[in-house]
């Protein structure tokens, strides 16, 4: 069995972060979201991975390499435009050959992995299996409707008026039967080849298409609140590990990981929280559900429920929370006089100013 991992797309909902970074590489608990998916695939016993990449291909290649770090063999497959999930399957046709495969969206997070799902699929071997989960806003996803016996009766891609609250999660399992179904469909009103349309072809042909309700935690990390939620969820499993240099004037409370090479001076850190290697925290407060990546500087500042990416700095900031801060960002205190605001903000940014 092989894996097809989708790591293209522009990540418009995470702008301006994704103007300069692939959305699949935004870290949660100080590790890129994509890496959790690759680890789950390897844990399921799959070694051959086709990686669908787009404009951020160089960054993905640099981060993942040949896959050996994950116990995988990665083949990169270029998708020049985001033309749909079924289009990605078509691009990967030669790589997939006649093997069964799992298709995994690189910005999705499945908390308990996919090992049991893969085992069940290999044992029962239906033509397709999709994961379903109840969501509050199904219009942002592919949506499934089930009949009275629990079988899939209808599929829609991001419908304006969903017929159910069952979203299709970002993990699909297929036999080679899906390739003929992909060949049989036309682009949707969105101009994309929808995988839901290909699955509908399988259903219409009387193929064995099954669904599984997710009982654990799943999240599509396409926007900032979802990234912060996943970060919080992962940090809840954190085990205390203090490998960095922490002075006696500092207080460490709860589950906190401080990597080797980090320095903490005169500060209070309340977990769950993680501090990356090379980061300096001085006279500051780091609160729960906070990940601070490597080589950051936090002085005389307060941060909680946030993700801070590498090489960022905070100087004299009284309170930051619910934030996603990109690489090499500098946040500093501005004098109150004169009463003015001086801003440099990327496209599609959002700024809230209280005075």
Coordinates of N, CA and C in Angstrom, one line a residue, residues 59-274:
X59 N 10.4 24.6 -0.5 CA 10.3 24.6 1.0 C 9.9 23.2 1.5
X60 N 9.0 22.6 0.9 CA 8.6 21.2 1.3 C 9.7 20.3 1.1
X61 N 10.4 20.4 0.0 CA 11.6 19.5 -0.3 C 12.6 19.7 0.8
X62 N 12.9 20.9 1.1 CA 14.0 21.2 2.1 C 13.6 20.6 3.5
X63 N 12.3 20.7 3.8 CA 11.9 20.2 5.1 C 11.8 18.7 5.2
X64 N 11.3 18.0 4.1 CA 11.0 16.6 4.2 C 12.2 15.8 3.6
X65 N 12.9 16.4 2.6 CA 14.0 15.6 2.0 C 13.5 14.4 1.3
X66 N 14.3 13.3 1.3 CA 13.9 12.1 0.7 C 13.0 11.2 1.6
X67 N 12.6 11.7 2.7 CA 11.7 11.0 3.6 C 12.4 10.0 4.6
X68 N 13.7 9.9 4.5 CA 14.4 8.9 5.3 C 14.3 9.1 6.8
X69 N 14.2 10.4 7.1 CA 14.1 10.8 8.5 C 12.8 10.2 9.2
X70 N 11.8 10.0 8.3 CA 10.5 9.4 8.8 C 10.4 8.0 8.5
X71 N 11.4 7.4 7.9 CA 11.3 6.0 7.5 C 10.5 5.8 6.3
X72 N 10.5 6.8 5.4 CA 9.7 6.8 4.2 C 10.6 7.0 3.0
X73 N 10.1 6.6 1.8 CA 10.7 6.9 0.5 C 9.7 7.9 -0.2
X74 N 10.1 9.1 -0.3 CA 9.2 10.2 -0.9 C 9.6 10.5 -2.3
X75 N 8.5 10.5 -3.1 CA 8.6 10.9 -4.5 C 7.8 12.2 -4.7
X76 N 8.4 13.2 -5.3 CA 7.7 14.5 -5.4 C 7.0 14.5 -6.8
X77 N 5.7 15.0 -6.7 CA 4.8 15.0 -7.9 C 4.3 16.4 -8.0
X78 N 4.6 17.1 -9.1 CA 4.3 18.5 -9.2 C 2.8 18.7 -9.7
X79 N 2.1 19.6 -9.0 CA 0.8 20.0 -9.4 C 0.8 21.6 -9.6
X80 N 0.9 22.0 -10.8 CA 1.2 23.5 -11.0 C 0.1 24.4 -10.6
X81 N -1.2 23.9 -10.6 CA -2.3 24.6 -10.2 C -3.2 23.8 -9.3
X82 N -3.8 24.3 -8.3 CA -4.7 23.5 -7.4 C -6.0 23.2 -8.1
X83 N -6.0 22.1 -8.8 CA -7.2 21.8 -9.7 C -8.0 20.7 -9.1
X84 N -7.9 20.4 -7.8 CA -8.7 19.4 -7.1 C -8.0 18.2 -6.7
X85 N -8.6 17.5 -5.7 CA -8.1 16.3 -5.1 C -8.0 15.2 -6.2
X86 N -9.1 15.1 -7.0 CA -9.1 14.0 -8.0 C -8.0 14.3 -9.0
X87 N -7.7 15.6 -9.3 CA -6.6 15.9 -10.2 C -5.3 15.5 -9.7
X88 N -5.1 15.6 -8.3 CA -3.9 15.1 -7.7 C -3.8 13.6 -7.9
X89 N -4.9 12.8 -7.8 CA -4.8 11.4 -8.0 C -4.4 11.1 -9.5
X90 N -4.9 11.9 -10.4 CA -4.6 11.7 -11.8 C -3.1 11.9 -12.1
X91 N -2.6 13.0 -11.5 CA -1.2 13.3 -11.6 C -0.3 12.1 -11.1
X92 N -0.8 11.5 -10.0 CA 0.0 10.4 -9.4 C -0.2 9.1 -10.0
X93 N -0.9 9.0 -11.1 CA -1.3 7.7 -11.7 C -0.2 6.7 -11.9
X94 N 0.9 7.2 -12.5 CA 2.1 6.3 -12.7 C 2.7 5.9 -11.4
X95 N 2.8 6.8 -10.4 CA 3.4 6.5 -9.1 C 2.6 5.4 -8.4
X96 N 1.3 5.6 -8.4 CA 0.4 4.7 -7.7 C 0.3 3.3 -8.3
X97 N 0.4 3.3 -9.7 CA 0.3 2.1 -10.4 C -0.9 1.3 -10.1
X98 N -0.8 0.0 -9.7 CA -2.0 -0.7 -9.4 C -2.1 -1.1 -7.9
X99 N -1.5 -0.2 -7.1 CA -1.5 -0.4 -5.7 C -2.7 0.3 -5.0
X100 N -3.1 -0.3 -3.9 CA -4.1 0.5 -3.0 C -3.3 1.6 -2.4
X101 N -4.0 2.7 -2.0 CA -3.3 3.8 -1.4 C -4.2 4.6 -0.5
X102 N -3.6 5.3 0.5 CA -4.3 6.2 1.3 C -3.9 7.6 0.9
X103 N -4.9 8.5 0.7 CA -4.7 9.9 0.4 C -4.9 10.7 1.6
X104 N -3.8 11.5 2.0 CA -3.8 12.2 3.2 C -3.5 13.7 2.9
X105 N -4.4 14.6 3.4 CA -4.2 16.0 3.2 C -3.2 16.5 4.2
X106 N -2.2 17.1 3.7 CA -1.0 17.5 4.5 C -1.2 18.5 5.6
X107 N -2.4 19.2 5.5 CA -2.6 20.2 6.6 C -3.7 19.7 7.5
X108 N -4.0 18.4 7.5 CA -5.0 17.8 8.4 C -4.3 17.1 9.6
X109 N -5.0 17.0 10.7 CA -4.4 16.4 11.8 C -5.4 15.3 12.4
X110 N -4.9 14.1 12.4 CA -5.7 13.0 13.0 C -5.0 12.5 14.3
X111 N -5.6 12.8 15.4 CA -4.9 12.7 16.7 C -4.4 11.3 17.0
X112 N -5.2 10.3 16.7 CA -4.9 8.9 17.0 C -4.3 8.2 15.8
X113 N -3.9 8.9 14.8 CA -3.2 8.3 13.6 C -4.2 7.5 12.7
X114 N -3.6 6.7 11.8 CA -4.4 6.0 10.8 C -4.1 4.5 10.8
X115 N -3.4 4.0 11.8 CA -2.9 2.6 11.8 C -4.1 1.6 11.7
X116 N -5.0 1.8 12.6 CA -6.2 0.9 12.6 C -7.0 1.0 11.4
X117 N -7.2 2.2 10.9 CA -7.9 2.5 9.6 C -7.3 1.7 8.5
X118 N -6.0 1.8 8.4 CA -5.3 1.1 7.3 C -5.4 -0.4 7.4
X119 N -5.3 -0.9 8.7 CA -5.4 -2.4 8.9 C -6.8 -2.9 8.5
X120 N -7.8 -2.1 8.9 CA -9.2 -2.5 8.5 C -9.4 -2.5 7.0
X121 N -8.8 -1.5 6.4 CA -9.0 -1.4 4.9 C -8.3 -2.6 4.2
X122 N -7.1 -2.9 4.7 CA -6.4 -4.0 4.1 C -7.0 -5.4 4.3
X123 N -7.7 -5.5 5.5 CA -8.4 -6.8 5.8 C -9.7 -6.9 5.0
X124 N -10.5 -5.8 4.9 CA -11.8 -5.9 4.3 C -11.8 -5.5 2.8
X125 N -10.9 -4.6 2.4 CA -10.6 -4.2 1.1 C -11.8 -3.8 0.3
X126 N -12.6 -2.8 0.8 CA -13.6 -2.1 0.0 C -12.9 -1.3 -1.1
X127 N -13.7 -0.9 -2.1 CA -13.1 -0.1 -3.2 C -12.7 1.3 -2.7
X128 N -13.4 1.8 -1.7 CA -13.1 3.1 -1.1 C -13.6 3.2 0.3
X129 N -12.9 3.9 1.1 CA -13.4 4.2 2.5 C -13.0 5.7 2.8
X130 N -14.0 6.4 3.3 CA -13.8 7.8 3.7 C -14.1 8.0 5.2
X131 N -13.4 9.0 5.7 CA -13.6 9.3 7.1 C -14.6 10.4 7.3
X132 N -15.5 10.3 8.2 CA -16.6 11.3 8.4 C -16.5 11.8 9.9
X133 N -16.8 13.1 10.0 CA -16.9 13.7 11.4 C -17.9 14.8 11.4
X134 N -18.6 15.0 12.5 CA -19.6 16.0 12.6 C -18.9 17.4 12.8
X135 N -19.3 18.4 12.1 CA -18.8 19.7 12.2 C -19.9 20.7 12.3
X136 N -19.6 21.9 12.8 CA -20.6 22.9 13.0 C -20.9 23.7 11.7
X137 N -19.9 23.8 10.8 CA -20.0 24.5 9.5 C -19.6 23.6 8.4
X138 N -20.5 22.6 8.0 CA -20.1 21.7 6.9 C -19.9 22.3 5.5
X139 N -20.4 23.5 5.3 CA -20.3 24.2 4.0 C -18.8 24.4 3.6
X140 N -17.9 24.2 4.5 CA -16.5 24.4 4.2 C -15.8 23.1 3.8
X141 N -16.6 22.0 3.7 CA -16.0 20.7 3.5 C -16.8 19.9 2.4
X142 N -16.3 18.8 2.1 CA -17.1 17.8 1.4 C -18.1 17.2 2.4
X143 N -19.3 17.0 2.0 CA -20.4 16.6 2.9 C -21.0 15.3 2.5
X144 N -21.2 14.4 3.4 CA -21.8 13.1 3.1 C -23.2 13.0 3.8
X145 N -24.1 12.4 3.1 CA -25.4 12.1 3.6 C -25.6 10.6 3.7
X146 N -26.0 10.0 4.8 CA -26.2 8.6 5.0 C -27.6 8.2 5.0
X147 N -27.9 7.0 4.5 CA -29.3 6.5 4.5 C -29.6 5.8 5.8
X148 N -30.7 5.3 6.0 CA -31.2 4.7 7.2 C -30.3 3.5 7.7
X149 N -29.6 2.9 6.8 CA -28.7 1.8 7.1 C -27.2 2.2 7.3
X150 N -27.0 3.5 7.2 CA -25.7 4.1 7.4 C -24.8 4.1 6.2
X151 N -25.4 3.8 5.1 CA -24.6 3.8 3.8 C -24.6 5.2 3.2
X152 N -23.6 5.5 2.5 CA -23.5 6.8 1.8 C -24.6 6.9 0.7
X153 N -25.4 7.9 0.8 CA -26.5 8.1 -0.2 C -26.2 9.3 -1.1
X154 N -25.4 10.3 -0.6 CA -25.1 11.5 -1.3 C -23.8 12.1 -0.9
X155 N -23.1 12.8 -1.8 CA -21.9 13.5 -1.5 C -22.0 14.8 -2.2
X156 N -21.5 15.9 -1.5 CA -21.5 17.2 -2.1 C -20.2 17.9 -1.7
X157 N -19.6 18.7 -2.6 CA -18.4 19.4 -2.3 C -18.6 20.8 -1.9
X158 N -18.4 21.2 -0.6 CA -18.6 22.5 -0.1 C -19.9 23.2 -0.6
X159 N -21.0 22.5 -0.2 CA -22.3 23.0 -0.6 C -22.8 24.2 0.1
X160 N -23.5 25.1 -0.5 CA -24.0 26.3 0.1 C -25.0 26.0 1.2
X161 N -25.8 24.9 0.9 CA -26.9 24.5 1.8 C -26.7 23.0 2.1
X162 N -25.8 22.6 3.0 CA -25.5 21.2 3.3 C -26.7 20.4 3.8
X163 N -26.8 19.2 3.3 CA -27.9 18.3 3.7 C -27.6 17.5 5.0
X164 N -26.4 17.6 5.5 CA -26.1 17.0 6.8 C -24.9 17.7 7.4
X165 N -24.5 17.3 8.6 CA -23.4 17.9 9.3 C -22.2 17.0 9.3
X166 N -22.2 16.0 8.4 CA -21.1 15.1 8.3 C -20.1 15.5 7.3
X167 N -18.9 16.0 7.7 CA -17.9 16.4 6.8 C -16.9 15.3 6.5
X168 N -16.4 15.3 5.3 CA -15.4 14.3 4.9 C -14.1 14.8 5.4
X169 N -13.5 14.0 6.3 CA -12.2 14.4 6.8 C -11.1 14.1 5.8
X170 N -9.9 14.7 6.0 CA -8.9 14.7 5.0 C -8.1 13.4 4.8
X171 N -8.7 12.2 5.0 CA -8.1 10.9 4.8 C -9.0 10.0 4.0
X172 N -8.5 9.5 2.9 CA -9.3 8.6 2.0 C -8.4 7.4 1.7
X173 N -9.1 6.2 1.6 CA -8.4 5.0 1.2 C -9.1 4.4 -0.1
X174 N -8.3 4.0 -1.0 CA -8.8 3.6 -2.3 C -8.0 2.4 -2.8
X175 N -8.8 1.6 -3.6 CA -8.1 0.6 -4.5 C -7.9 1.2 -5.8
X176 N -7.3 0.5 -6.8 CA -7.1 1.1 -8.1 C -8.4 1.4 -8.9
X177 N -9.5 0.9 -8.3 CA -10.8 1.2 -9.0 C -11.1 2.7 -9.1
X178 N -10.5 3.5 -8.3 CA -10.7 5.0 -8.3 C -10.2 5.6 -9.5
X179 N -9.2 5.0 -10.2 CA -8.6 5.7 -11.3 C -9.6 5.8 -12.5
X180 N -10.3 4.8 -12.8 CA -11.3 4.9 -13.8 C -12.4 5.9 -13.5
X181 N -12.7 5.9 -12.2 CA -13.8 6.9 -11.7 C -13.2 8.3 -11.9
X182 N -12.0 8.6 -11.6 CA -11.4 9.9 -11.9 C -11.4 10.3 -13.4
X183 N -11.1 9.3 -14.2 CA -11.2 9.5 -15.7 C -12.6 9.9 -16.2
X184 N -13.6 9.5 -15.4 CA -15.0 9.6 -15.9 C -15.6 10.9 -15.5
X185 N -14.9 11.7 -14.7 CA -15.6 13.0 -14.2 C -15.1 14.2 -14.9
X186 N -15.9 15.3 -14.8 CA -15.5 16.6 -15.4 C -15.3 17.6 -14.3
X187 N -14.6 18.7 -14.6 CA -14.4 19.7 -13.6 C -15.8 20.2 -13.0
X188 N -15.8 20.5 -11.8 CA -17.0 21.1 -11.1 C -17.2 22.5 -11.4
X189 N -18.2 23.1 -10.8 CA -18.4 24.6 -11.0 C -17.3 25.4 -10.4
X190 N -16.4 24.8 -9.6 CA -15.3 25.5 -9.0 C -14.1 25.3 -10.0
X191 N -14.2 24.6 -11.1 CA -13.1 24.4 -12.0 C -12.2 23.4 -11.5
X192 N -12.6 22.5 -10.6 CA -11.7 21.5 -10.1 C -12.3 20.1 -10.3
X193 N -11.4 19.1 -10.3 CA -11.8 17.7 -10.4 C -12.0 17.3 -8.9
X194 N -13.2 17.1 -8.5 CA -13.5 16.8 -7.1 C -13.5 15.3 -6.8
X195 N -12.8 15.0 -5.8 CA -12.7 13.6 -5.4 C -14.1 13.0 -5.0
X196 N -15.0 13.9 -4.5 CA -16.3 13.5 -4.2 C -17.1 13.1 -5.4
X197 N -16.8 13.7 -6.5 CA -17.5 13.3 -7.8 C -17.0 11.9 -8.2
X198 N -15.7 11.6 -8.0 CA -15.2 10.3 -8.4 C -15.7 9.2 -7.4
X199 N -15.9 9.6 -6.2 CA -16.5 8.6 -5.2 C -18.0 8.3 -5.6
X200 N -18.6 9.4 -6.1 CA -20.0 9.2 -6.5 C -20.1 8.2 -7.7
X201 N -19.1 8.3 -8.6 CA -19.1 7.4 -9.7 C -19.0 5.9 -9.2
X202 N -18.1 5.7 -8.2 CA -18.0 4.4 -7.7 C -19.3 3.9 -7.1
X203 N -20.0 4.8 -6.4 CA -21.3 4.4 -5.8 C -22.3 4.1 -6.8
X204 N -22.3 4.9 -7.9 CA -23.3 4.6 -9.0 C -23.0 3.3 -9.7
X205 N -21.7 2.9 -9.7 CA -21.4 1.7 -10.4 C -21.6 0.5 -9.5
X206 N -22.1 0.7 -8.3 CA -22.3 -0.4 -7.4 C -21.1 -0.9 -6.6
X207 N -20.1 -0.1 -6.6 CA -18.8 -0.5 -6.0 C -19.0 -0.4 -4.4
X208 N -18.1 -1.1 -3.7 CA -18.2 -1.1 -2.3 C -17.5 0.1 -1.7
X209 N -18.3 1.1 -1.3 CA -17.8 2.4 -0.8 C -18.3 2.5 0.7
X210 N -17.4 2.6 1.6 CA -17.7 2.6 3.0 C -17.3 3.9 3.7
X211 N -17.8 4.1 4.9 CA -17.4 5.3 5.6 C -17.1 4.9 7.1
X212 N -16.3 5.7 7.7 CA -16.0 5.4 9.1 C -16.1 6.8 9.9
X213 N -16.9 6.8 11.0 CA -17.0 8.0 11.8 C -15.7 8.1 12.7
X214 N -15.1 9.2 12.7 CA -14.0 9.5 13.5 C -14.4 9.6 15.0
X215 N -13.9 8.8 15.8 CA -14.2 8.8 17.2 C -13.2 9.7 18.0
X216 N -12.0 9.8 17.5 CA -11.0 10.6 18.1 C -11.0 12.1 17.6
X217 N -9.9 12.7 17.8 CA -9.8 14.1 17.4 C -9.2 14.3 16.0
X218 N -9.9 15.1 15.2 CA -9.5 15.4 13.9 C -9.7 16.9 13.7
X219 N -8.8 17.5 12.9 CA -8.9 19.0 12.6 C -8.2 19.3 11.3
X220 N -9.0 20.1 10.5 CA -8.4 20.7 9.3 C -7.8 22.1 9.8
X221 N -6.5 22.2 9.7 CA -5.8 23.3 10.3 C -5.7 24.4 9.2
X222 N -6.8 24.8 8.6 CA -6.7 25.8 7.5 C -6.8 27.2 8.0
X223 N -7.1 27.5 9.3 CA -7.1 28.9 9.7 C -6.5 29.0 11.1
X224 N -6.3 30.2 11.6 CA -5.6 30.4 12.8 C -6.2 29.8 14.0
X225 N -7.5 30.0 14.2 CA -8.2 29.4 15.4 C -8.0 27.8 15.5
X226 N -8.0 27.2 14.3 CA -7.8 25.7 14.3 C -6.4 25.4 14.6
X227 N -5.4 26.2 14.1 CA -4.0 25.9 14.4 C -3.8 26.0 15.9
X228 N -4.4 27.0 16.5 CA -4.2 27.2 18.0 C -4.8 26.1 18.7
X229 N -6.0 25.6 18.3 CA -6.7 24.5 18.9 C -5.8 23.2 18.9
X230 N -5.3 22.9 17.7 CA -4.5 21.7 17.6 C -3.2 21.9 18.5
X231 N -2.6 23.0 18.5 CA -1.4 23.3 19.3 C -1.8 23.0 20.8
X232 N -2.9 23.5 21.2 CA -3.4 23.3 22.6 C -3.6 21.8 22.9
X233 N -4.2 21.1 22.0 CA -4.5 19.7 22.1 C -3.2 18.9 22.3
X234 N -2.3 19.2 21.4 CA -1.0 18.5 21.4 C -0.2 18.7 22.7
X235 N -0.2 20.0 23.1 CA 0.5 20.3 24.3 C -0.1 19.7 25.6
X236 N -1.3 19.3 25.5 CA -2.0 18.6 26.7 C -1.3 17.3 26.9
X237 N -0.7 16.7 25.9 CA 0.0 15.4 26.0 C 1.5 15.6 26.3
X238 N 1.9 16.8 26.5 CA 3.3 17.1 26.7 C 3.8 16.5 28.0
X239 N 5.0 15.9 28.0 CA 5.7 15.5 29.2 C 6.8 16.5 29.6
X240 N 6.9 16.7 30.8 CA 7.9 17.7 31.3 C 9.3 17.2 31.0
X241 N 10.1 18.1 30.4 CA 11.4 17.8 30.0 C 12.2 19.2 30.1
X242 N 13.1 19.3 31.0 CA 13.8 20.6 31.2 C 15.3 20.3 30.8
X243 N 15.7 20.6 29.6 CA 17.0 20.3 29.1 C 17.8 21.7 29.0
X244 N 17.1 22.8 28.9 CA 17.7 24.1 28.8 C 18.3 24.6 30.1
X245 N 18.8 25.8 30.1 CA 19.4 26.5 31.2 C 18.4 27.4 31.9
X246 N 17.9 27.0 33.1 CA 16.9 27.7 33.8 C 17.5 28.1 35.1
X247 N 17.4 29.4 35.4 CA 18.0 29.9 36.7 C 17.1 29.7 37.9
X248 N 17.6 29.9 39.1 CA 16.8 29.7 40.3 C 15.7 30.8 40.5
X249 N 15.9 31.9 39.8 CA 14.9 33.0 39.9 C 13.6 32.7 39.1
X250 N 13.7 31.6 38.3 CA 12.5 31.3 37.4 C 11.7 30.3 38.0
X251 N 10.4 30.2 37.6 CA 9.4 29.3 38.2 C 8.8 28.5 37.0
X252 N 8.9 27.2 37.1 CA 8.3 26.3 36.1 C 7.1 25.6 36.7
X253 N 5.9 25.7 36.1 CA 4.7 25.2 36.7 C 4.0 24.3 35.6
X254 N 3.7 23.0 36.0 CA 3.0 22.2 35.1 C 3.9 21.5 34.1
X255 N 3.3 21.0 33.0 CA 4.0 20.3 31.9 C 4.7 21.3 31.0
X256 N 6.0 21.4 31.1 CA 6.8 22.3 30.3 C 7.9 21.6 29.7
X257 N 8.2 21.8 28.4 CA 9.4 21.3 27.8 C 10.3 22.4 27.4
X258 N 11.5 22.4 27.9 CA 12.5 23.4 27.5 C 13.7 22.7 26.9
X259 N 13.8 22.9 25.6 CA 14.8 22.2 24.8 C 16.3 22.6 25.2
X260 N 17.2 21.7 24.9 CA 18.6 22.0 25.2 C 19.0 23.2 24.3
X261 N 19.8 24.1 25.0 CA 20.2 25.3 24.2 C 19.3 26.5 24.5
X262 N 18.1 26.3 25.1 CA 17.3 27.4 25.5 C 17.7 28.0 26.9
X263 N 17.4 29.3 27.1 CA 17.8 30.0 28.3 C 16.6 30.7 28.9
X264 N 16.4 30.4 30.2 CA 15.3 31.1 30.9 C 15.9 31.8 32.1
X265 N 15.6 33.1 32.2 CA 16.1 33.9 33.3 C 15.0 34.7 34.0
X266 N 14.8 34.6 35.3 CA 13.8 35.5 36.0 C 12.4 35.4 35.4
X267 N 12.0 34.3 35.0 CA 10.7 34.2 34.3 C 9.8 33.1 34.9
X268 N 8.5 33.2 34.6 CA 7.5 32.2 35.0 C 6.9 31.5 33.8
X269 N 7.0 30.2 33.7 CA 6.4 29.5 32.6 C 5.4 28.5 33.1
X270 N 4.2 28.6 32.7 CA 3.1 27.8 33.2 C 2.6 26.9 32.0
X271 N 2.7 25.6 32.2 CA 2.4 24.7 31.1 C 0.9 24.4 31.0
X272 N 0.6 23.7 29.9 CA 1.5 23.1 29.0 C 2.1 24.1 28.0
X273 N 3.4 24.1 27.9 CA 4.1 25.0 27.0 C 5.5 24.4 26.6
X274 N 6.0 24.9 25.5 CA 7.3 24.3 25.0 C 8.1 25.5 24.5

